[in-house]
Coordinates of C-alpha atoms in Angstrom, one line a residue:
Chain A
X1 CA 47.2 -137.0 -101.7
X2 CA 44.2 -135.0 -101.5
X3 CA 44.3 -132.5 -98.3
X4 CA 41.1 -133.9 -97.4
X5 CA 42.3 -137.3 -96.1
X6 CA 44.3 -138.5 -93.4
X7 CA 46.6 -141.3 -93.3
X8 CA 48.4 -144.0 -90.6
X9 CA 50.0 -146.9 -89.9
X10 CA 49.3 -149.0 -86.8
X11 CA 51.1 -152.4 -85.7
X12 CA 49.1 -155.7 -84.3
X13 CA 49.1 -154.6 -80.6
X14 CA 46.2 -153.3 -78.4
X15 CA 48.9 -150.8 -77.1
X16 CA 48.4 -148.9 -80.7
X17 CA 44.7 -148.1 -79.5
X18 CA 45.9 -144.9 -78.0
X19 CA 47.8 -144.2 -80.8
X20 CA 44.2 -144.3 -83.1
X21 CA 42.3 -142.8 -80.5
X22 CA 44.8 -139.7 -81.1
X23 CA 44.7 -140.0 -84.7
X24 CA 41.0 -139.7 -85.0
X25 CA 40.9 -136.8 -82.4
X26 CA 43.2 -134.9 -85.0
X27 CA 41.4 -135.8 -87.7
X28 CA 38.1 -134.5 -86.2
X29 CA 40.1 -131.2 -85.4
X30 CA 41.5 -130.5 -88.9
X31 CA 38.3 -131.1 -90.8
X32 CA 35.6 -129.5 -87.9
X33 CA 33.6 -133.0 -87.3
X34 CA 31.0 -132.9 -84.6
X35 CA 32.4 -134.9 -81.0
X36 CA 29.9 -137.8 -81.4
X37 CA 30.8 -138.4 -85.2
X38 CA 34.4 -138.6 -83.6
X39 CA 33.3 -140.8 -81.1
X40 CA 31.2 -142.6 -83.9
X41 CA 34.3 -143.0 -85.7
X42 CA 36.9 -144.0 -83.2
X43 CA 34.4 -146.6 -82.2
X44 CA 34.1 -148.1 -85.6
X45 CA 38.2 -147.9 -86.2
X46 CA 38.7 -149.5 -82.4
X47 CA 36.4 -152.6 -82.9
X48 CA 37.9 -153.4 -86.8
X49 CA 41.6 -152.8 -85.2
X50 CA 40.8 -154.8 -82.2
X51 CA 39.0 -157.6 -84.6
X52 CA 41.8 -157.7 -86.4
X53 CA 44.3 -157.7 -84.0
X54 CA 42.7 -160.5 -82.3
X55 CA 41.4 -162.6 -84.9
X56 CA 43.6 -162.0 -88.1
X57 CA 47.0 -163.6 -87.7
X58 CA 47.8 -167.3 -87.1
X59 CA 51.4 -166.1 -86.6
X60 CA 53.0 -164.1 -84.0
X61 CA 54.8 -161.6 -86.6
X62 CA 54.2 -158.0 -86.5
X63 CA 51.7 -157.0 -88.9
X64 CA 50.7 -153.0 -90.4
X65 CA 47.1 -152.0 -90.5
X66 CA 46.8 -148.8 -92.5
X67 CA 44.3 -146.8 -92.2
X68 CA 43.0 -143.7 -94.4
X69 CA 40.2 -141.6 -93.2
X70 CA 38.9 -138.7 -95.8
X71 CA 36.0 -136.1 -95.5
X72 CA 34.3 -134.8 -98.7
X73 CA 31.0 -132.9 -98.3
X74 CA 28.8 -134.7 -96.3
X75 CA 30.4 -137.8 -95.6
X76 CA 33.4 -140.0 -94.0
X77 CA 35.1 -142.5 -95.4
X78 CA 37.1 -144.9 -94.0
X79 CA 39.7 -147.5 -95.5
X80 CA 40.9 -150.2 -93.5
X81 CA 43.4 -152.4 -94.9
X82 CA 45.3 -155.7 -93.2
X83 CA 47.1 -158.9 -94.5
X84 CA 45.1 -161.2 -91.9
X85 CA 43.1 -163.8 -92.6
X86 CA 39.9 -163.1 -94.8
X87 CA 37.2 -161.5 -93.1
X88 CA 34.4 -159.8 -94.6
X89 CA 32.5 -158.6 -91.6
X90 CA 29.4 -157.9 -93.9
X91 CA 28.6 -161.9 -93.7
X92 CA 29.2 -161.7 -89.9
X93 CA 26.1 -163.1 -87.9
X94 CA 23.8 -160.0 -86.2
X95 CA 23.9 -161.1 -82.8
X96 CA 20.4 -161.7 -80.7
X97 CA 19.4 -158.8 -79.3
X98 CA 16.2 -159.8 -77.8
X99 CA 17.1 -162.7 -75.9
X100 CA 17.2 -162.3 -72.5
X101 CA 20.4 -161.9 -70.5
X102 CA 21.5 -165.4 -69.6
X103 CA 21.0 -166.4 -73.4
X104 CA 22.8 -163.1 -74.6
X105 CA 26.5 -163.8 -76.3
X106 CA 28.9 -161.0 -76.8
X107 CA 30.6 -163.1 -79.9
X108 CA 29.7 -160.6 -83.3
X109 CA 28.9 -157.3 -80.9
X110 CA 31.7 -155.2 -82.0
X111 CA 30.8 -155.8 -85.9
X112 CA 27.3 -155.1 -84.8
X113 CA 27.9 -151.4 -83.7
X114 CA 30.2 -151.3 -87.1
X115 CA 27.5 -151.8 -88.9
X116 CA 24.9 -149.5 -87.0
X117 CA 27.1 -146.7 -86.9
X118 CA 28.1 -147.0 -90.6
X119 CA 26.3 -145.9 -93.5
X120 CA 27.5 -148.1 -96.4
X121 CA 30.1 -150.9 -96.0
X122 CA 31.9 -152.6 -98.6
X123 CA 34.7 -155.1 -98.4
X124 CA 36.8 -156.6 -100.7
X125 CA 39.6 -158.8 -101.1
X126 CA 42.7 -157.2 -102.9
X127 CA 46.0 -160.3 -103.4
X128 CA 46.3 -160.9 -99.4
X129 CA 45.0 -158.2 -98.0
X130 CA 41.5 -157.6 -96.8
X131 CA 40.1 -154.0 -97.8
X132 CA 36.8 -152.6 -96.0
X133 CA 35.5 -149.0 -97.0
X134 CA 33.0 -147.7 -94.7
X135 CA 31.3 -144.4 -95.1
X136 CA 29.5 -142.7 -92.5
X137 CA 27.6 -139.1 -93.2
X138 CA 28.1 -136.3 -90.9
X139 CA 25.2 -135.2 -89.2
X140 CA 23.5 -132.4 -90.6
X141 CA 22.4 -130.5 -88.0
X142 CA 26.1 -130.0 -87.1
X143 CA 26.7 -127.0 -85.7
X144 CA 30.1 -126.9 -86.2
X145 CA 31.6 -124.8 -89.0
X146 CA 33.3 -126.7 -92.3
X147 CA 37.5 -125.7 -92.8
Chain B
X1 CA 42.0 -145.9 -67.0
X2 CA 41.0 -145.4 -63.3
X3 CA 39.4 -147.7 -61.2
X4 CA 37.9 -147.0 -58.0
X5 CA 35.9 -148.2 -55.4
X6 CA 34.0 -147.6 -52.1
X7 CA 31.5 -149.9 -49.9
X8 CA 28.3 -148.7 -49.0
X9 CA 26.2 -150.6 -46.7
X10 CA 27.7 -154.2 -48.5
X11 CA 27.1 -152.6 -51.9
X12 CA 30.4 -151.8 -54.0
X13 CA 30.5 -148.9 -56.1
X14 CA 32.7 -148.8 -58.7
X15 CA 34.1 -145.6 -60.4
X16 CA 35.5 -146.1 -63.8
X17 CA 37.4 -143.0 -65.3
X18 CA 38.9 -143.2 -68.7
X19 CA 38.2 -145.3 -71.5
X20 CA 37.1 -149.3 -71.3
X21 CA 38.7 -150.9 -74.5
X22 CA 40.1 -153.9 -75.6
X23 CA 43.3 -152.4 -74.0
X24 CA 42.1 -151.4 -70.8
X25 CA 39.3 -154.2 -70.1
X26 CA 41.4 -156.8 -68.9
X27 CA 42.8 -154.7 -65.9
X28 CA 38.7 -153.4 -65.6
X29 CA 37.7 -157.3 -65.2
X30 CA 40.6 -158.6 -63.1
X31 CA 38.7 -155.8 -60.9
X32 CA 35.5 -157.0 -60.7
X33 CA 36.4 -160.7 -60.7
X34 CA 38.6 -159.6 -57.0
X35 CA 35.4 -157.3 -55.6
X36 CA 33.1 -160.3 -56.4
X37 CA 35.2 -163.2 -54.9
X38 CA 35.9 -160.9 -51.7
X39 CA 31.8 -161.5 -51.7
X40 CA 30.1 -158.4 -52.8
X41 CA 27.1 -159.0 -54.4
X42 CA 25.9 -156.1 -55.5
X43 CA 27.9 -153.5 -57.7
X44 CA 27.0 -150.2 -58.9
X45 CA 29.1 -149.1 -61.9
X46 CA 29.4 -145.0 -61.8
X47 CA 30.1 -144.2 -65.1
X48 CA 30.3 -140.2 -64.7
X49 CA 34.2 -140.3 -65.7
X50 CA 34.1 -143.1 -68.5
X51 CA 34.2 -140.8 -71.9
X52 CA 34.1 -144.2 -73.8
X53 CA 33.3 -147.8 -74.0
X54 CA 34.0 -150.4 -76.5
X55 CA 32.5 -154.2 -77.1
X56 CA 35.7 -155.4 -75.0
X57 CA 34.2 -153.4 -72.0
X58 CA 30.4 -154.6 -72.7
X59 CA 31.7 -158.4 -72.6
X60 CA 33.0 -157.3 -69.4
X61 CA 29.7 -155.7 -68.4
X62 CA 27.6 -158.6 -69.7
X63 CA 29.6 -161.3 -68.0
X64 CA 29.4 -159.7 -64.6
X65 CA 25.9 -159.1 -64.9
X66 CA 25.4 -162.8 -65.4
X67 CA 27.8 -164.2 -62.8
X68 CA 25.5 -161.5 -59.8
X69 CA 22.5 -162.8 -61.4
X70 CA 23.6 -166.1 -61.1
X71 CA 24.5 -165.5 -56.8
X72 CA 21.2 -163.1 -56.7
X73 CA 23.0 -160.1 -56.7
X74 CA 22.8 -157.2 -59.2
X75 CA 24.0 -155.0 -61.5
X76 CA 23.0 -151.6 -61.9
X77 CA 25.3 -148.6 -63.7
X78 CA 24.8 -144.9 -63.4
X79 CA 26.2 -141.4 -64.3
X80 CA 26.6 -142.3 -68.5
X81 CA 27.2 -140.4 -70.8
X82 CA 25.8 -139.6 -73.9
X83 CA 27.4 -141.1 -76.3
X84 CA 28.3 -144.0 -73.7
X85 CA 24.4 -144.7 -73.3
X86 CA 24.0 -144.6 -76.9
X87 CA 26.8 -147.7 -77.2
X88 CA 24.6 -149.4 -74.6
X89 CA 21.8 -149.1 -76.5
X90 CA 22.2 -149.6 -79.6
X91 CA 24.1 -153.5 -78.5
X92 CA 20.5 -153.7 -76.8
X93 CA 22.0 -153.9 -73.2
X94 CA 19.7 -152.0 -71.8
X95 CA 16.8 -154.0 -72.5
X96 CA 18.1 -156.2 -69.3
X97 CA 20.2 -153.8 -67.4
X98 CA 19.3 -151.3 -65.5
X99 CA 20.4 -147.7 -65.9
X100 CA 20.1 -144.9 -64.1
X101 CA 20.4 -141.7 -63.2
X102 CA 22.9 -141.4 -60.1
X103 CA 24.1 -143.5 -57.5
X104 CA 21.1 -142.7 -55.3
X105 CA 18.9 -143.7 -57.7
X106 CA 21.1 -147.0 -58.1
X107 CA 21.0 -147.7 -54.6
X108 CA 17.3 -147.5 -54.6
X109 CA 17.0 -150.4 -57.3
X110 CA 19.1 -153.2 -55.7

């Protein structure tokens, strides 16, 4: 494994959000990535988790989510893989966001700010599992040094 | 995450410290849902300790919003942070909630 990536393992429960939040903050301190790319990130990781967690299984079986996260150059990439149900959140609706309040719907939100905070998203399908590789680039004003 | 509040002239204000996910939310909106059936009608969120916020905690947000509309009362947050303001934005929430910059300011717009 290349020394540039990161690896873990979460279970289906909301409980492991802490456990990713953690995992990202380390991440960001091995490889010297700016706070709001880490915040950028954790976002991203939290609402495919969450999706996932609440959306993917019609059983009530624990289930692993692994999750790789690699730096090279100028760029992120992240690799989120489940056995849930298919879900490609590429053909997920963009939700309205110029309706006004009382018309507004929260459903397709957290796949919205996956997508605006993401530079390139692909997903496929690979036996049962779902894979989603996401990159985002680092900022390049970032005025933190490189390790 | 910590939740807490104070009354000021009939208007709650709400500090949120921590993080509002899909982990923390529910405890966040069993909250609100008390401090609105108690009658308070207007509620200013002061955001100064939340270091993050994710679509579970906007759902929140949105739904309260709609439910003080609904009894003319209001909304209005304060104190974000950065990167928290940039999570409102970019969902388009603050096209129809208003955001300032501290609780004086909030108190001024209910």
């Amino acid at each position: 494994m290349s020394k540039n990536t990161f690896s873990f393992t979460l279970s289906n429960d909301l409980s492991e959000l802490d456990t990713l939040r953690e995992k990202v903050e380390k991440f960001g301190t091995l490889f010297g990535i700016p706070d709001k790319t880490i915040f950028e990130i954790n976002l991203i990781v939290d609402e495919l988790f969450s999706n996932i967690v609440s959306c993917g299984f019609r059983d009530n079986g624990t289930h692993w989510i692994n999750i790789n996260i690699s730096r090279r150059d100028g760029a992120i990439t992240i690799r989120v893989e489940d056995d849930g149900v298919p879900f490609n959140p590429k053909s997920s609706q963009k939700p309205d966001l110029e309706c006004p309040m009382e018309e507004r719907r929260i459903g397709g939100l957290g796949i919205h700010l996956v997508t605006e905070l993401s530079d390139k998203i692909s997903y496929y399908r690979e036996g049962d599992k779902n894979i989603l590789i996401l990159e985002k680039n680092i900022p390049e004003d970032s005025t933190q040094l490189d390790t | 995450m910590e939740i807490q509040e104070k009354k000021l002239n009939g208007t709650s204000i709400i500090r949120v410290e921590g993080r509002l996910d899909s982990k923390t939310s529910p405890e966040f909106e069993d909250k609100i849902s008390e401090i609105i059936e108690n009658g308070t009608r207007n509620i200013i969120l002061d955001f100064e300790s939340l270091g993050y916020i994710s679509s579970a905690g906007l759902r929140i947000i949105l739904k309260t919003a709609k439910e003080l509309k609904r009894m003319e009362g209001k909304l209005v947050l304060c104190e974000l942070q950065d990167y928290v303001r940039e999570v409102f934005e970019i969902s388009g929430f603050d096209s129809f909630l208003p955001i300032v910059s501290t609780v004086d300011d909030a108190m001024e717009k209910l």
